[in-house]
mmCIF file of C-alpha atoms in Angstrom:
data_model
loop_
_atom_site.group_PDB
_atom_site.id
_atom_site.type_symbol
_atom_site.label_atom_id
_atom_site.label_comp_id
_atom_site.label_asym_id
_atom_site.label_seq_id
_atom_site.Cartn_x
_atom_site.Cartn_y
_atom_site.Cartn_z
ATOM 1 C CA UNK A 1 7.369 -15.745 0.284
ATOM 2 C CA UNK A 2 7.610 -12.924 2.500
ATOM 3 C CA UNK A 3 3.950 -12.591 5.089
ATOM 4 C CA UNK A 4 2.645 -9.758 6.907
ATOM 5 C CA UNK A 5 0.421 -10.776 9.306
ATOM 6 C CA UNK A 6 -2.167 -8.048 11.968
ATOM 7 C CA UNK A 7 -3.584 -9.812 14.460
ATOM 8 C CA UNK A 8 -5.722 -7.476 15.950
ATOM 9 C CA UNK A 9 -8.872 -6.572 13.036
ATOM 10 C CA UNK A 10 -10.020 -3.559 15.377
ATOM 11 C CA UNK A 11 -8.829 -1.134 17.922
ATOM 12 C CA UNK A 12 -9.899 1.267 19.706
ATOM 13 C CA UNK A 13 -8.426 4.317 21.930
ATOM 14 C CA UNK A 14 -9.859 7.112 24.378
ATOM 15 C CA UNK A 15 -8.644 10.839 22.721
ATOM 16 C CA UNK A 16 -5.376 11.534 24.439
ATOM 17 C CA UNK A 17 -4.431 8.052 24.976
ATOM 18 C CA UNK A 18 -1.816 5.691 23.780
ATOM 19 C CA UNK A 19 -2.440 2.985 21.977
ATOM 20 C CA UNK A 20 -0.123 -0.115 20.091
ATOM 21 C CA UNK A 21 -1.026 -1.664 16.867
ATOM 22 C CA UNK A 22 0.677 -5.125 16.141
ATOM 23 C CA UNK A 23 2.623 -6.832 13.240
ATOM 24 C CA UNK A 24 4.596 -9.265 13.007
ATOM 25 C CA UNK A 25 6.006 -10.723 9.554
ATOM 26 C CA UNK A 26 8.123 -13.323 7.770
ATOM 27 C CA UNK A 27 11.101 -13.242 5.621
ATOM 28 C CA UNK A 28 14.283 -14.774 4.977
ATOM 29 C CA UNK A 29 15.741 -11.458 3.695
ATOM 30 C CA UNK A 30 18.264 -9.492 5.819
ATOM 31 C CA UNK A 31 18.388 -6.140 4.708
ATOM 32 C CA UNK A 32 14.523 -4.952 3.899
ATOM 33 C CA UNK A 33 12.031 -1.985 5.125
ATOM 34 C CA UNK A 34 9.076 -2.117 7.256
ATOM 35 C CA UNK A 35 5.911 0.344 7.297
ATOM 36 C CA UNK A 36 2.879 1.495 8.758
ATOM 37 C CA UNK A 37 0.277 3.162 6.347
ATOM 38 C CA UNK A 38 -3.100 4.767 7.177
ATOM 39 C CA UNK A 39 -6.192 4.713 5.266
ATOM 40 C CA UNK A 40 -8.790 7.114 6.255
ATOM 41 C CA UNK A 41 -12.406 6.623 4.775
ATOM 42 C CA UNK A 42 -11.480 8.811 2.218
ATOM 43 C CA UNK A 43 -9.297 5.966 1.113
ATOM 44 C CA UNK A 44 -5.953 8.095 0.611
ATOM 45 C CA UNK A 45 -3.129 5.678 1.675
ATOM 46 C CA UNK A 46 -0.939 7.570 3.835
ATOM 47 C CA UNK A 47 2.740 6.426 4.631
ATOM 48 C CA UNK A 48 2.850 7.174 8.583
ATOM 49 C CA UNK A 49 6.578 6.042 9.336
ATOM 50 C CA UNK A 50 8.990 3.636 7.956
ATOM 51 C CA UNK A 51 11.758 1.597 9.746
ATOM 52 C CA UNK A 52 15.181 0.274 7.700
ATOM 53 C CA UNK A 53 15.988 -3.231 9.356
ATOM 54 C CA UNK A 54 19.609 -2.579 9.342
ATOM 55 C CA UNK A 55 18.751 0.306 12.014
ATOM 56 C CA UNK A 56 18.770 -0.552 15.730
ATOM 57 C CA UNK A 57 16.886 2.716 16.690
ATOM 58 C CA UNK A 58 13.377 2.705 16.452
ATOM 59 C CA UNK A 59 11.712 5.189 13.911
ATOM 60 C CA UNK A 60 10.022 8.025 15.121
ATOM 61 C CA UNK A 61 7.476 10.577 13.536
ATOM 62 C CA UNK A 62 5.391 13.164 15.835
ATOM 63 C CA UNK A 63 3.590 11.391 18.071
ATOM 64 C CA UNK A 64 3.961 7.763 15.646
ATOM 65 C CA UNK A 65 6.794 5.267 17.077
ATOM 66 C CA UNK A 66 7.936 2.067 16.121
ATOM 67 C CA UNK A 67 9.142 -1.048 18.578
ATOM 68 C CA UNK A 68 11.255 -2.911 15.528
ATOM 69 C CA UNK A 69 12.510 -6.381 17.506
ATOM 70 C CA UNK A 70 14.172 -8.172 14.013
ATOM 71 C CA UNK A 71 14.789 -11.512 15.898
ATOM 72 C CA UNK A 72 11.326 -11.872 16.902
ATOM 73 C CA UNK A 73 10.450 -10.482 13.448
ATOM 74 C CA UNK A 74 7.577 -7.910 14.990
ATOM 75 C CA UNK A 75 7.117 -4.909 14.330
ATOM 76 C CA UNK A 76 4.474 -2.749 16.501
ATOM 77 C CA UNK A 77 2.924 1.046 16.185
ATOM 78 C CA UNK A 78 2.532 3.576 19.188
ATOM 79 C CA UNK A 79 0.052 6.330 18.852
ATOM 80 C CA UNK A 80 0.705 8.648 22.008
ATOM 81 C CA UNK A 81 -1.907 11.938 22.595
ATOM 82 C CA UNK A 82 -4.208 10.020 20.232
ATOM 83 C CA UNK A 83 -7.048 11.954 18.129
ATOM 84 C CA UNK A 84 -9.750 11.867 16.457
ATOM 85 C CA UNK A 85 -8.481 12.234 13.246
ATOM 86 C CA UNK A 86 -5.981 9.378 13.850
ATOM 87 C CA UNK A 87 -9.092 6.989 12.834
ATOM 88 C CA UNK A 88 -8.567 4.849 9.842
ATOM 89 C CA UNK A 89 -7.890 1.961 9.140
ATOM 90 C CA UNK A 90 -3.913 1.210 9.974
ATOM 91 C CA UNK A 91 -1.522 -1.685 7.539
ATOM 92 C CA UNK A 92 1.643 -2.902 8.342
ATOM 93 C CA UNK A 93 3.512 -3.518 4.866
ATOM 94 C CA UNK A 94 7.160 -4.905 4.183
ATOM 95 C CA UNK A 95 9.338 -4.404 1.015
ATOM 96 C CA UNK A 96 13.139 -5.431 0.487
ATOM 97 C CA UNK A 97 15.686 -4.752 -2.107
ATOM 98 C CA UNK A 98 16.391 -6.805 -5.564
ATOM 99 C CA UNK A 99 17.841 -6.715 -8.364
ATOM 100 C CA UNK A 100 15.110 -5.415 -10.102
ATOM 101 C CA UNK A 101 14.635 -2.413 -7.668
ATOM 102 C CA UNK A 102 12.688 -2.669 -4.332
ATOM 103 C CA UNK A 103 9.942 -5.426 -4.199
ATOM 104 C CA UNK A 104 6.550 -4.618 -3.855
ATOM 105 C CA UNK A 105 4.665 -4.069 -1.045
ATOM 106 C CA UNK A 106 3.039 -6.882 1.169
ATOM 107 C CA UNK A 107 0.654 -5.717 3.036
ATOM 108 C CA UNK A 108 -1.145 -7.449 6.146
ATOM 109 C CA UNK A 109 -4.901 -7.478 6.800
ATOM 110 C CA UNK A 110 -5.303 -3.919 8.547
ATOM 111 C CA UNK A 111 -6.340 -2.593 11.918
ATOM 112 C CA UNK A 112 -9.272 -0.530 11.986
ATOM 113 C CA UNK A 113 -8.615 2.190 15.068
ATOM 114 C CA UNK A 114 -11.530 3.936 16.352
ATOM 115 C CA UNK A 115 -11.184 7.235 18.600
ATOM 116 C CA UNK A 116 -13.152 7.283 21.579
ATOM 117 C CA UNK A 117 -13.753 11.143 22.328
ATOM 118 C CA UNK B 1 4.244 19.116 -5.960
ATOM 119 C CA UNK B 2 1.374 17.192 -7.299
ATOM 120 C CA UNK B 3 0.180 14.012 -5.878
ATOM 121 C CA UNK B 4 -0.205 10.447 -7.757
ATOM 122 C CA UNK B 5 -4.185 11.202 -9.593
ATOM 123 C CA UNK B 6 -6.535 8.387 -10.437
ATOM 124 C CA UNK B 7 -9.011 8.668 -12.939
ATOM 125 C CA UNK B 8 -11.748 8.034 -13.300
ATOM 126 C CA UNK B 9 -12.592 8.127 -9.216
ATOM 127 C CA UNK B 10 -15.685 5.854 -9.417
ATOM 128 C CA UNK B 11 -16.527 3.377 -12.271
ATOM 129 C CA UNK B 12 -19.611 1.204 -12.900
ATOM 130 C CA UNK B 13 -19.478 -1.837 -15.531
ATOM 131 C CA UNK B 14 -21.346 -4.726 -16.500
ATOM 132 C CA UNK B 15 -20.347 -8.341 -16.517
ATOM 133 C CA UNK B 16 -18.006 -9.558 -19.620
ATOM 134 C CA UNK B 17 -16.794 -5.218 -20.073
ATOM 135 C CA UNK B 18 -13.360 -4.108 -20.097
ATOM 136 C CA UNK B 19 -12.355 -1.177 -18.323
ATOM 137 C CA UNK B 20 -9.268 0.921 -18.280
ATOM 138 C CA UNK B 21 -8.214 2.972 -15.245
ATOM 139 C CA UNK B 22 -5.205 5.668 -15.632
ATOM 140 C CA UNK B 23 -3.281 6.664 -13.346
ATOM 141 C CA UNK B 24 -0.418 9.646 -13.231
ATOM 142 C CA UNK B 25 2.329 9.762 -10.979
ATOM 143 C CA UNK B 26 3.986 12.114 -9.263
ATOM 144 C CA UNK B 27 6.382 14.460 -11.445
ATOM 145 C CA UNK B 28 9.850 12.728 -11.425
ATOM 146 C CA UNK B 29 8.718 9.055 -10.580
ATOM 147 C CA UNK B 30 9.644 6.225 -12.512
ATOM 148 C CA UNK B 31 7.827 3.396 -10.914
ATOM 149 C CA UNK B 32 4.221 2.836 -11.097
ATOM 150 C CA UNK B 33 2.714 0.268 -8.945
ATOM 151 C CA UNK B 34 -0.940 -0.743 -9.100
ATOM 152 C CA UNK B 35 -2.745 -2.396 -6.052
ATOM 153 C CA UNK B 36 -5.770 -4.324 -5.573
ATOM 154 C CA UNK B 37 -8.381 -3.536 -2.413
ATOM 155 C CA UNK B 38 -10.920 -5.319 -1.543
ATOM 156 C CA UNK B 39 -12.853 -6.832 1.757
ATOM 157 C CA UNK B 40 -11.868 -9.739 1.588
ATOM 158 C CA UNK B 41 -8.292 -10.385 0.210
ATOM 159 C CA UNK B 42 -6.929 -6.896 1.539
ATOM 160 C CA UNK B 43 -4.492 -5.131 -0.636
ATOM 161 C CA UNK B 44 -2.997 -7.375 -3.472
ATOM 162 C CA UNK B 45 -0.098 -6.116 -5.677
ATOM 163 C CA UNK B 46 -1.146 -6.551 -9.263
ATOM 164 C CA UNK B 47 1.624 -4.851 -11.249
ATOM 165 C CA UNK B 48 5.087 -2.513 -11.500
ATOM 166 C CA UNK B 49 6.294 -0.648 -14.287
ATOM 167 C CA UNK B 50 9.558 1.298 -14.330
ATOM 168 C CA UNK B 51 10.517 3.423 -17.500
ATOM 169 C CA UNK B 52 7.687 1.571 -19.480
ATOM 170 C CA UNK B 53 8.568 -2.084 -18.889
ATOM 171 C CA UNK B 54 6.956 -4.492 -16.637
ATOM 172 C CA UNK B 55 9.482 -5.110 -13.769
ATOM 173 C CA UNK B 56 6.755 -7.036 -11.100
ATOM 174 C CA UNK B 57 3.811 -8.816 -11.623
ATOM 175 C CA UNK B 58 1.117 -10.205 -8.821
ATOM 176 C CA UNK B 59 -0.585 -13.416 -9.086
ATOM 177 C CA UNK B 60 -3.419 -12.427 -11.125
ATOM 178 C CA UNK B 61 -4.791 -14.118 -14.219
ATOM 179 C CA UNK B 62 -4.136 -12.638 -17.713
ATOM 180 C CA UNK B 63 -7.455 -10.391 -18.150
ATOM 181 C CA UNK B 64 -5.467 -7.815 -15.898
ATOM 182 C CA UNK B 65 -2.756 -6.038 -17.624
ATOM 183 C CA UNK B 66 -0.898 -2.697 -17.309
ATOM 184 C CA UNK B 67 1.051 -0.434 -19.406
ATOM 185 C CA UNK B 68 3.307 2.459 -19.023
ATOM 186 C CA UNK B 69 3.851 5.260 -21.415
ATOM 187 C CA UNK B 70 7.466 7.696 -21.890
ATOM 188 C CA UNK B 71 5.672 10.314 -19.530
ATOM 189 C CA UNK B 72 5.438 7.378 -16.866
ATOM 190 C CA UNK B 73 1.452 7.839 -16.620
ATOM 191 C CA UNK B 74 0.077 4.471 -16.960
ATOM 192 C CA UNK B 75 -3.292 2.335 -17.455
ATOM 193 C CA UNK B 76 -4.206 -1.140 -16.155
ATOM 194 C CA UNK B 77 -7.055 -2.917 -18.316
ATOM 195 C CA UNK B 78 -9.273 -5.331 -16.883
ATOM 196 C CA UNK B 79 -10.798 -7.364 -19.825
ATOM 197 C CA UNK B 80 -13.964 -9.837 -19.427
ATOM 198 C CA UNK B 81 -15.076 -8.121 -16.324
ATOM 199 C CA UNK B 82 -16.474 -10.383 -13.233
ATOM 200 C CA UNK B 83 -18.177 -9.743 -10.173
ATOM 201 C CA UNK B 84 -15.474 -10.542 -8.343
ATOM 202 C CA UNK B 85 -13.159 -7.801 -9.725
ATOM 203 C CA UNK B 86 -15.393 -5.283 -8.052
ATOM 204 C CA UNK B 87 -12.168 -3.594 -5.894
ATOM 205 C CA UNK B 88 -11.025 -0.048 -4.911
ATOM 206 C CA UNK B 89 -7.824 -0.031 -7.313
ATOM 207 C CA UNK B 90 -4.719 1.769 -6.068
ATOM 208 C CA UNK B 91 -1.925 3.243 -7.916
ATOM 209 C CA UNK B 92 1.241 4.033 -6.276
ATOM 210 C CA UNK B 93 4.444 5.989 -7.380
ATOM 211 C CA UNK B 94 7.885 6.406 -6.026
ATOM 212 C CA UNK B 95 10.870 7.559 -6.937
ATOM 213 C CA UNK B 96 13.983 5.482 -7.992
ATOM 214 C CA UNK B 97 16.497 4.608 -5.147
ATOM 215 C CA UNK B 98 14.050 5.228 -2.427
ATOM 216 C CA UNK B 99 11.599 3.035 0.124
ATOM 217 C CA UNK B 100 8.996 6.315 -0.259
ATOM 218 C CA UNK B 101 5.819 4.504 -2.036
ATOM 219 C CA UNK B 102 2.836 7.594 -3.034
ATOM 220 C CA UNK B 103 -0.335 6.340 -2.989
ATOM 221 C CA UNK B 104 -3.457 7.858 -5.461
ATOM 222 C CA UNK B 105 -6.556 7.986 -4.332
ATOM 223 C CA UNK B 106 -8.077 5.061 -5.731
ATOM 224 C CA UNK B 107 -10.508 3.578 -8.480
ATOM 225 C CA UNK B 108 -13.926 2.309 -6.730
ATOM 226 C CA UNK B 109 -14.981 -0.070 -9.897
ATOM 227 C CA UNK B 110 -18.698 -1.902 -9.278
ATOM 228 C CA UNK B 111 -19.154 -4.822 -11.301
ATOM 229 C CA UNK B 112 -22.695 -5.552 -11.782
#
């Protein structure tokens, strides 16, 4: 079975800053997508950026990057120019194809990133 | 375009209750998925429907059960409430073909 695993429970960043949020995960699969939600207090879920394991090049969204390394199966999230409204609670989740459609989404434990103004 | 809606927003049961939470997708979605939340398992996947048949189910015991209807909107039931099913409940659409998952904006249910 396919693991998702955070190891850091809480973060936090200065306003402007950057700032990396860790995940690393397990899977046999090959082919399979990678993703970094946030979940504000209002509790919205919010897809932030997704990375397809078949691509070398790391996604990039704004001021939201990815550092995808597939043989060391991690998967990390930069935050450059952080701000204040970029606190929330951040999960790493991982899906792959089957033949039933994609699988659903494993999520890890979370990060909870405070912003320091 | 509409997002994925949850109703009811907050619910608050009693021991040995059912409940039934709804949830519509967005317009054009197939898939529903629903999601447990809570403190201290995280986010658990419970259930997936896709053009009203069960394609996924989570590890969950048989009080919990879903169903989808033509228009894709769907309910999960939770029969025989316990305490422990108090959870912020999360459905989720996305479209067929694609890795984009929508999230609603939850169910709070309280068990007392």
């Amino acid at each position: 079975a396919q693991t998702v695993t955070q190891s850091q429970p809480e973060m936090s960043v200065q306003e402007a800053e950057t700032v990396t949020l860790s995940c690393t995960y397990d899977t046999s699969e090959s082919d399979y997508y990678l993703f970094w939600y946030k979940q504000p207090p209002s509790r919205q879920m919010i897809l932030v950026i997704r990375q397809e394991a078949y691509k070398q090049q790391n996604a990039t969204e704004n001021r939201f990057s990815v550092n995808f390394q597939k043989a060391a199966k991690s998967f990390s999230l930069k935050i450059s120019d952080s701000q204040l409204g970029d606190a929330a609670m951040y999960f790493c989740a991982y899906s792959h194809y089957s033949n039933s459609g994609n699988t659903p989404l494993v999520f890890g434990k979370g990060t909870r990133l405070s912003v320091i103004a | 375009k509409a997002g994925v809606t949850q109703t009811p927003r907050y619910l608050i049961k009693t021991r040995g209750q059912q409940v039934t939470l709804s949830c519509s997708p967005i317009s054009g979605h197939r898939s529903v998925s629903w999601y447990q939340q809570t403190p201290g398992q995280g986010l658990q996947f419970l259930f997936e429907y896709f053009s009203e048949t069960q394609r996924n189910k989570g590890n969950f015991p048989g009080r919990f059960s879903g169903r989808q209807f033509s228009n894709s909107r769907s309910e999960m039931n939770v029969s025989t409430l316990e305490l422990g099913d108090s959870a912020l409940y999360l459905c989720a659409s996305s479209l067929a073909g694609t890795y984009r998952t929508f999230f609603g904006p939850g169910t709070r249910l309280t068990v007392l």
